[in-house]
Amino acid sequence: MGYAGAGGPRIISDAGAGRQPAAGHARLGAPLPTRRHRVAENGGSETCVVAGERIARYGFPDGHPFGPDRHDAFWRELVSQGLDKRVQQLAPRTATRAELELFHDPGYVEFVIARSATGEGLLDAGDTPAFKGVYEAASDVVGAALVAAEAVMSGRARRGFVPIAGLHHAGRAHAAGFCVFNDIGVVVEHLKRRHGLSRIAYVDIDAHHGDGVFYAYEDDPVVIVADAHEDGRFLYPGTGAASETGSGAASGSKLNLPLPPGAGDAEFLAAWPAIEAHVERYAPEFVIFQCGADSLGGDPITHLRLTEDAHAHAARRLCAVADRHASGRILGFGGGGYNRRNIARAWTRVVEAFVEAA
Ligand SMILES: [Zn+2]
């Protein structure tokens, strides 16, 4: 991977780019416990953060932009702002193979296990190298996302954030763009099958189009997609044109908003009402927010110039959407971001918005 579209403009891939120039619980409709009950139960915070060593080790070696230091860049900033004291801290767990296969093809899971044992070779066509233990690390990322989803579905928390998650390029049968297993897809399947949800909003403001999620659910009306990203003519993966709106029964349920290279907060805020209106129209029962920090100015592999204010705005507005329609249920996933300072700023602003949501 790396460059999509032979003969077309050069497309920067997540990885290549660094080297290139350029239920057991609530059923559908069941109300969450009352606010007073929840607060008493969890020590006062309605937001959980799932973090720790297990997901920190999901990162690629040898100076890869998606290195294993991204988790700590976030965590240090969270602590320095005192936000760690204002959330429930939950530990990740390992997703089972059956959970991975809610979304992924068994043959692909086998392939990752084999590459993980040797640590040799690539998992895709070039951006996503194998390393020893990549299967376990990637399974822990999925498990962390499931811990957050269960905390929210059970009413233990109202909102959840997972820093190393939101691996939106992985497909059902392939790795792509630094993403081995698609934790978003597994959570979606879990919410559909285990909890019977039928309207799940997926909002993605990572600089890259969330192709792994989009194409897995292109014809599925359950997943309402709104994805703002750098125009695919200029950036990996090259997809996500405004004309792509879903197919069949899902026609119209997907919104793609390509932003021109160099777009900043003004362009983002101008586009935002369309995202919110689209999601609002479907009255989602659950909101998933992929808040990739690579859409901020200064990212080494993209060309958008948002600030963390955009991420905070989106988080606040989506909490309000979730409160109106989904009993408050929202998950934030960190997604991409290769400038460590941007990761720290954007993700902590999202957590802060979750904590301070009414
Ligand atoms: Zn990205």
GROMACS .gro file of C-alpha atoms and ligand atoms in nm:
model
  359
    1MET     CA    1   0.000   0.000   0.000
    2GLY     CA    2   0.133   0.344   0.006
    3TYR     CA    3   0.023   0.485  -0.319
    4ALA     CA    4  -0.321   0.422  -0.452
    5GLY     CA    5  -0.438   0.490  -0.800
    6ALA     CA    6  -0.175   0.414  -1.057
    7GLY     CA    7  -0.124   0.710  -1.278
    8GLY     CA    8  -0.321   0.934  -1.049
    9PRO     CA    9  -0.190   1.177  -0.795
   10ARG     CA   10   0.051   1.045  -0.538
   11ILE     CA   11  -0.141   0.920  -0.243
   12ILE     CA   12   0.035   0.925   0.089
   13SER     CA   13  -0.030   0.618   0.295
   14ASP     CA   14  -0.031   0.613   0.668
   15ALA     CA   15   0.295   0.426   0.673
   16GLY     CA   16   0.457   0.488   0.349
   17ALA     CA   17   0.400   0.848   0.407
   18GLY     CA   18   0.655   0.874   0.678
   19ARG     CA   19   0.908   0.765   0.424
   20GLN     CA   20   0.770   0.961   0.133
   21PRO     CA   21   0.798   1.327   0.049
   22ALA     CA   22   0.505   1.431   0.040
   23ALA     CA   23  -2.534  -0.761   2.665
   24GLY     CA   24  -2.516  -0.936   2.923
   25HIS     CA   25  -2.649  -0.619   2.980
   26ALA     CA   26  -2.875  -0.349   2.855
   27ARG     CA   27  -3.095  -0.460   2.570
   28LEU     CA   28  -3.209  -0.235   2.295
   29GLY     CA   29  -3.410   0.049   2.436
   30ALA     CA   30  -3.339  -0.039   2.796
   31PRO     CA   31  -3.275   0.278   2.991
   32LEU     CA   32  -2.946   0.326   3.166
   33PRO     CA   33  -2.951   0.349   3.543
   34THR     CA   34  -3.036   0.691   3.674
   35ARG     CA   35  -2.764   0.950   3.689
   36ARG     CA   36  -2.763   0.949   4.067
   37HIS     CA   37  -2.729   0.572   4.075
   38ARG     CA   38  -2.438   0.574   3.832
   39VAL     CA   39  -2.251   0.848   4.008
   40ALA     CA   40  -2.278   0.670   4.339
   41GLU     CA   41  -2.156   0.349   4.180
   42ASN     CA   42  -1.846   0.471   4.000
   43GLY     CA   43  -1.700   0.729   4.228
   44GLY     CA   44  -1.836   1.027   4.042
   45SER     CA   45  -1.710   0.988   3.688
   46GLU     CA   46  -1.934   0.896   3.401
   47THR     CA   47  -1.635   0.868   3.164
   48CYS     CA   48  -1.402   0.570   3.148
   49VAL     CA   49  -1.062   0.555   2.982
   50VAL     CA   50  -0.923   0.215   2.886
   51ALA     CA   51  -0.545   0.236   2.875
   52GLY     CA   52  -0.230   0.061   2.986
   53GLU     CA   53   0.074  -0.135   2.884
   54ARG     CA   54  -0.119  -0.395   2.690
   55ILE     CA   55  -0.235  -0.152   2.426
   56ALA     CA   56   0.075   0.068   2.447
   57ARG     CA   57   0.273  -0.211   2.287
   58TYR     CA   58   0.063  -0.194   1.971
   59GLY     CA   59   0.314  -0.001   1.762
   60PHE     CA   60   0.565  -0.076   1.491
   61PRO     CA   61   0.942  -0.076   1.538
   62ASP     CA   62   1.233   0.090   1.361
   63GLY     CA   63   1.113   0.449   1.355
   64HIS     CA   64   0.773   0.368   1.204
   65PRO     CA   65   0.535   0.666   1.245
   66PHE     CA   66   0.294   0.443   1.441
   67GLY     CA   67   0.546   0.370   1.713
   68PRO     CA   68   0.478   0.223   2.057
   69ASP     CA   69   0.537   0.562   2.226
   70ARG     CA   70   0.201   0.710   2.122
   71HIS     CA   71   0.012   0.578   2.424
   72ASP     CA   72   0.246   0.741   2.674
   73ALA     CA   73   0.240   1.073   2.491
   74PHE     CA   74  -0.134   1.077   2.559
   75TRP     CA   75  -0.116   0.942   2.910
   76ARG     CA   76   0.148   1.189   3.030
   77GLU     CA   77  -0.068   1.479   2.913
   78LEU     CA   78  -0.381   1.329   3.070
   79VAL     CA   79  -0.200   1.307   3.405
   80SER     CA   80  -0.046   1.653   3.376
   81GLN     CA   81  -0.394   1.799   3.335
   82GLY     CA   82  -0.532   1.596   3.626
   83LEU     CA   83  -0.783   1.431   3.396
   84ASP     CA   84  -0.673   1.084   3.507
   85LYS     CA   85  -0.839   1.161   3.841
   86ARG     CA   86  -1.164   1.258   3.674
   87VAL     CA   87  -1.223   0.933   3.484
   88GLN     CA   88  -1.269   0.568   3.566
   89GLN     CA   89  -0.949   0.392   3.462
   90LEU     CA   90  -1.018   0.051   3.317
   91ALA     CA   91  -0.763  -0.209   3.210
   92PRO     CA   92  -0.764  -0.359   2.860
   93ARG     CA   93  -0.822  -0.729   2.807
   94THR     CA   94  -0.740  -0.959   2.521
   95ALA     CA   95  -1.014  -1.013   2.265
   96THR     CA   96  -1.093  -1.379   2.207
   97ARG     CA   97  -1.053  -1.530   1.867
   98ALA     CA   98  -1.430  -1.563   1.844
   99GLU     CA   99  -1.460  -1.190   1.908
  100LEU     CA  100  -1.206  -1.108   1.636
  101GLU     CA  101  -1.403  -1.328   1.399
  102LEU     CA  102  -1.720  -1.131   1.463
  103PHE     CA  103  -1.569  -0.901   1.199
  104HIS     CA  104  -1.264  -1.071   1.052
  105ASP     CA  105  -1.234  -1.373   0.828
  106PRO     CA  106  -1.087  -1.674   1.013
  107GLY     CA  107  -0.826  -1.722   0.741
  108TYR     CA  108  -0.697  -1.370   0.791
  109VAL     CA  109  -0.677  -1.420   1.167
  110GLU     CA  110  -0.468  -1.734   1.099
  111PHE     CA  111  -0.240  -1.534   0.872
  112VAL     CA  112  -0.177  -1.273   1.144
  113ILE     CA  113  -0.106  -1.547   1.401
  114ALA     CA  114   0.152  -1.703   1.169
  115ARG     CA  115   0.328  -1.373   1.091
  116SER     CA  116   0.319  -1.280   1.460
  117ALA     CA  117   0.505  -1.598   1.555
  118THR     CA  118   0.800  -1.521   1.329
  119GLY     CA  119   0.781  -1.143   1.335
  120GLU     CA  120   0.891  -1.146   0.973
  121GLY     CA  121   0.743  -0.994   0.664
  122LEU     CA  122   0.454  -0.762   0.607
  123LEU     CA  123   0.087  -0.784   0.692
  124ASP     CA  124  -0.020  -0.579   0.393
  125ALA     CA  125   0.145  -0.458   0.074
  126GLY     CA  126   0.395  -0.237   0.247
  127ASP     CA  127   0.282  -0.014   0.530
  128THR     CA  128   0.210  -0.257   0.809
  129PRO     CA  129   0.505  -0.477   0.906
  130ALA     CA  130   0.474  -0.785   1.121
  131PHE     CA  131   0.655  -0.797   1.452
  132LYS     CA  132   0.675  -1.070   1.710
  133GLY     CA  133   0.363  -1.050   1.921
  134VAL     CA  134   0.166  -0.834   1.680
  135TYR     CA  135  -0.128  -1.074   1.704
  136GLU     CA  136  -0.142  -1.041   2.081
  137ALA     CA  137  -0.097  -0.662   2.073
  138ALA     CA  138  -0.365  -0.618   1.808
  139SER     CA  139  -0.601  -0.849   2.000
  140ASP     CA  140  -0.549  -0.636   2.311
  141VAL     CA  141  -0.651  -0.324   2.119
  142VAL     CA  142  -0.974  -0.494   2.018
  143GLY     CA  143  -1.023  -0.616   2.375
  144ALA     CA  144  -0.974  -0.262   2.508
  145ALA     CA  145  -1.240  -0.133   2.271
  146LEU     CA  146  -1.475  -0.408   2.390
  147VAL     CA  147  -1.406  -0.322   2.756
  148ALA     CA  148  -1.511   0.036   2.681
  149ALA     CA  149  -1.817  -0.076   2.487
  150GLU     CA  150  -1.928  -0.304   2.769
  151ALA     CA  151  -1.871  -0.036   3.034
  152VAL     CA  152  -2.103   0.192   2.841
  153MET     CA  153  -2.365  -0.071   2.756
  154SER     CA  154  -2.383  -0.191   3.114
  155GLY     CA  155  -2.430   0.162   3.248
  156ARG     CA  156  -2.105   0.155   3.442
  157ALA     CA  157  -1.998   0.456   3.238
  158ARG     CA  158  -2.182   0.685   3.003
  159ARG     CA  159  -1.884   0.768   2.780
  160GLY     CA  160  -1.559   0.586   2.709
  161PHE     CA  161  -1.224   0.664   2.547
  162VAL     CA  162  -0.953   0.429   2.422
  163PRO     CA  163  -0.631   0.596   2.299
  164ILE     CA  164  -0.480   0.315   2.091
  165ALA     CA  165  -0.789   0.207   1.899
  166GLY     CA  166  -0.993   0.321   1.603
  167LEU     CA  167  -0.787   0.119   1.353
  168HIS     CA  168  -1.016   0.210   1.068
  169HIS     CA  169  -0.820   0.088   0.765
  170ALA     CA  170  -0.821  -0.285   0.840
  171GLY     CA  171  -1.070  -0.482   0.630
  172ARG     CA  172  -1.240  -0.810   0.709
  173ALA     CA  173  -0.961  -1.005   0.539
  174HIS     CA  174  -0.664  -0.771   0.524
  175ALA     CA  175  -0.442  -0.533   0.716
  176ALA     CA  176  -0.389  -0.183   0.583
  177GLY     CA  177  -0.241   0.151   0.679
  178PHE     CA  178  -0.094   0.041   1.016
  179CYS     CA  179  -0.420  -0.131   1.112
  180VAL     CA  180  -0.414  -0.507   1.180
  181PHE     CA  181  -0.754  -0.571   1.337
  182ASN     CA  182  -1.044  -0.332   1.299
  183ASP     CA  183  -1.159  -0.279   1.658
  184ILE     CA  184  -1.439  -0.052   1.533
  185GLY     CA  185  -1.582  -0.331   1.319
  186VAL     CA  186  -1.565  -0.578   1.608
  187VAL     CA  187  -1.743  -0.333   1.838
  188VAL     CA  188  -2.010  -0.268   1.575
  189GLU     CA  189  -2.072  -0.641   1.536
  190HIS     CA  190  -2.080  -0.682   1.913
  191LEU     CA  191  -2.337  -0.404   1.950
  192LYS     CA  192  -2.549  -0.546   1.668
  193ARG     CA  193  -2.538  -0.912   1.764
  194ARG     CA  194  -2.505  -0.905   2.140
  195HIS     CA  195  -2.714  -0.600   2.215
  196GLY     CA  196  -2.944  -0.588   1.915
  197LEU     CA  197  -2.869  -0.227   1.826
  198SER     CA  198  -2.997  -0.122   1.487
  199ARG     CA  199  -2.869   0.236   1.450
  200ILE     CA  200  -2.500   0.292   1.525
  201ALA     CA  201  -2.339   0.623   1.427
  202TYR     CA  202  -1.974   0.624   1.322
  203VAL     CA  203  -1.816   0.969   1.299
  204ASP     CA  204  -1.455   0.984   1.178
  205ILE     CA  205  -1.242   1.302   1.172
  206ASP     CA  206  -0.905   1.132   1.119
  207ALA     CA  207  -0.721   1.287   0.823
  208HIS     CA  208  -0.754   0.959   0.635
  209HIS     CA  209  -1.082   0.818   0.506
  210GLY     CA  210  -1.204   0.531   0.725
  211ASP     CA  211  -1.218   0.289   0.435
  212GLY     CA  212  -1.207  -0.029   0.644
  213VAL     CA  213  -1.526   0.070   0.820
  214PHE     CA  214  -1.691   0.237   0.522
  215TYR     CA  215  -1.663  -0.052   0.278
  216ALA     CA  216  -1.746  -0.318   0.537
  217TYR     CA  217  -2.077  -0.141   0.597
  218GLU     CA  218  -2.137   0.031   0.266
  219ASP     CA  219  -2.458  -0.163   0.215
  220ASP     CA  220  -2.555  -0.193   0.582
  221PRO     CA  221  -2.812   0.062   0.701
  222VAL     CA  222  -2.733  -0.012   1.066
  223VAL     CA  223  -2.407   0.184   1.047
  224ILE     CA  224  -2.456   0.555   0.987
  225VAL     CA  225  -2.124   0.698   0.869
  226ALA     CA  226  -2.007   1.059   0.867
  227ASP     CA  227  -1.642   1.091   0.767
  228ALA     CA  228  -1.451   1.418   0.723
  229HIS     CA  229  -1.103   1.362   0.583
  230GLU     CA  230  -0.838   1.502   0.354
  231ASP     CA  231  -0.951   1.467  -0.006
  232GLY     CA  232  -0.856   1.122  -0.134
  233ARG     CA  233  -0.697   1.270  -0.442
  234PHE     CA  234  -0.415   1.386  -0.220
  235LEU     CA  235  -0.393   1.136   0.064
  236TYR     CA  236  -0.410   0.765   0.137
  237PRO     CA  237  -0.629   0.564   0.098
  238GLY     CA  238  -0.764   0.764  -0.195
  239THR     CA  239  -1.129   0.688  -0.120
  240GLY     CA  240  -1.418   0.874   0.044
  241ALA     CA  241  -1.549   1.093  -0.237
  242ALA     CA  242  -1.862   1.292  -0.159
  243SER     CA  243  -2.044   1.081  -0.418
  244GLU     CA  244  -1.999   0.768  -0.203
  245THR     CA  245  -2.316   0.766   0.007
  246GLY     CA  246  -2.385   0.396   0.065
  247SER     CA  247  -2.556   0.139  -0.151
  248GLY     CA  248  -2.874  -0.067  -0.159
  249ALA     CA  249  -3.073  -0.049   0.161
  250ALA     CA  250  -2.799   0.172   0.306
  251SER     CA  251  -2.819   0.430   0.030
  252GLY     CA  252  -2.790   0.775   0.181
  253SER     CA  253  -2.675   0.654   0.521
  254LYS     CA  254  -2.311   0.743   0.456
  255LEU     CA  255  -2.173   1.095   0.436
  256ASN     CA  256  -1.823   1.166   0.307
  257LEU     CA  257  -1.683   1.516   0.342
  258PRO     CA  258  -1.345   1.551   0.170
  259LEU     CA  259  -1.150   1.856   0.286
  260PRO     CA  260  -0.882   2.018   0.068
  261PRO     CA  261  -0.518   1.991   0.173
  262GLY     CA  262  -0.440   2.277   0.410
  263ALA     CA  263  -0.794   2.303   0.545
  264GLY     CA  264  -0.811   2.431   0.902
  265ASP     CA  265  -1.068   2.487   1.175
  266ALA     CA  266  -1.270   2.733   0.965
  267GLU     CA  267  -1.329   2.473   0.692
  268PHE     CA  268  -1.394   2.202   0.949
  269LEU     CA  269  -1.646   2.408   1.142
  270ALA     CA  270  -1.818   2.501   0.818
  271ALA     CA  271  -1.853   2.131   0.735
  272TRP     CA  272  -1.956   2.023   1.083
  273PRO     CA  273  -2.329   2.109   1.077
  274ALA     CA  274  -2.377   1.867   0.786
  275ILE     CA  275  -2.215   1.589   0.991
  276GLU     CA  276  -2.428   1.661   1.291
  277ALA     CA  277  -2.749   1.689   1.088
  278HIS     CA  278  -2.674   1.361   0.911
  279VAL     CA  279  -2.620   1.173   1.234
  280GLU     CA  280  -2.912   1.342   1.406
  281ARG     CA  281  -3.147   1.239   1.127
  282TYR     CA  282  -3.097   0.872   1.213
  283ALA     CA  283  -3.137   0.912   1.591
  284PRO     CA  284  -2.851   0.671   1.669
  285GLU     CA  285  -2.863   0.439   1.968
  286PHE     CA  286  -2.485   0.451   2.006
  287VAL     CA  287  -2.214   0.689   1.881
  288ILE     CA  288  -1.858   0.588   1.789
  289PHE     CA  289  -1.617   0.879   1.738
  290GLN     CA  290  -1.283   0.814   1.567
  291CYS     CA  291  -1.089   1.128   1.659
  292GLY     CA  292  -0.760   1.075   1.475
  293ALA     CA  293  -0.508   1.345   1.563
  294ASP     CA  294  -0.342   1.334   1.222
  295SER     CA  295  -0.588   1.597   1.100
  296LEU     CA  296  -0.404   1.858   1.311
  297GLY     CA  297  -0.149   2.092   1.158
  298GLY     CA  298   0.204   1.963   1.198
  299ASP     CA  299   0.130   1.597   1.142
  300PRO     CA  300   0.422   1.450   0.948
  301ILE     CA  301   0.218   1.250   0.698
  302THR     CA  302  -0.097   1.452   0.620
  303HIS     CA  303  -0.180   1.803   0.504
  304LEU     CA  304  -0.478   1.919   0.709
  305ARG     CA  305  -0.429   2.201   0.958
  306LEU     CA  306  -0.698   2.161   1.219
  307THR     CA  307  -0.631   2.242   1.583
  308GLU     CA  308  -0.740   2.047   1.887
  309ASP     CA  309  -1.031   2.292   1.915
  310ALA     CA  310  -1.192   2.105   1.625
  311HIS     CA  311  -1.167   1.776   1.814
  312ALA     CA  312  -1.310   1.934   2.130
  313HIS     CA  313  -1.597   2.086   1.933
  314ALA     CA  314  -1.682   1.756   1.766
  315ALA     CA  315  -1.664   1.571   2.098
  316ARG     CA  316  -1.894   1.817   2.273
  317ARG     CA  317  -2.148   1.815   1.994
  318LEU     CA  318  -2.147   1.436   1.967
  319CYS     CA  319  -2.199   1.400   2.342
  320ALA     CA  320  -2.510   1.613   2.298
  321VAL     CA  321  -2.630   1.394   2.009
  322ALA     CA  322  -2.567   1.084   2.222
  323ASP     CA  323  -2.755   1.241   2.513
  324ARG     CA  324  -3.054   1.317   2.293
  325HIS     CA  325  -3.082   0.978   2.127
  326ALA     CA  326  -2.853   0.717   2.279
  327SER     CA  327  -2.884   0.748   2.657
  328GLY     CA  328  -2.549   0.927   2.636
  329ARG     CA  329  -2.365   0.627   2.496
  330ILE     CA  330  -2.051   0.738   2.311
  331LEU     CA  331  -1.706   0.589   2.260
  332GLY     CA  332  -1.401   0.787   2.149
  333PHE     CA  333  -1.119   0.603   1.973
  334GLY     CA  334  -0.783   0.774   1.925
  335GLY     CA  335  -0.719   0.669   1.565
  336GLY     CA  336  -0.420   0.808   1.379
  337GLY     CA  337  -0.181   1.087   1.472
  338TYR     CA  338   0.194   1.085   1.425
  339ASN     CA  339   0.297   1.411   1.588
  340ARG     CA  340   0.316   1.321   1.957
  341ARG     CA  341   0.230   1.670   2.077
  342ASN     CA  342  -0.083   1.669   1.863
  343ILE     CA  343  -0.185   1.330   1.998
  344ALA     CA  344  -0.149   1.459   2.354
  345ARG     CA  345  -0.350   1.772   2.287
  346ALA     CA  346  -0.629   1.640   2.068
  347TRP     CA  347  -0.706   1.324   2.265
  348THR     CA  348  -0.701   1.495   2.605
  349ARG     CA  349  -0.940   1.760   2.472
  350VAL     CA  350  -1.177   1.482   2.373
  351VAL     CA  351  -1.154   1.325   2.719
  352GLU     CA  352  -1.205   1.665   2.878
  353ALA     CA  353  -1.515   1.723   2.666
  354PHE     CA  354  -1.649   1.381   2.770
  355VAL     CA  355  -1.582   1.453   3.138
  356GLU     CA  356  -1.742   1.795   3.125
  357ALA     CA  357  -2.044   1.697   2.917
  358ALA     CA  358  -2.363   1.767   3.106
  359ZN      ZN  359  -0.511   0.866   0.981
   0.00000   0.00000   0.00000
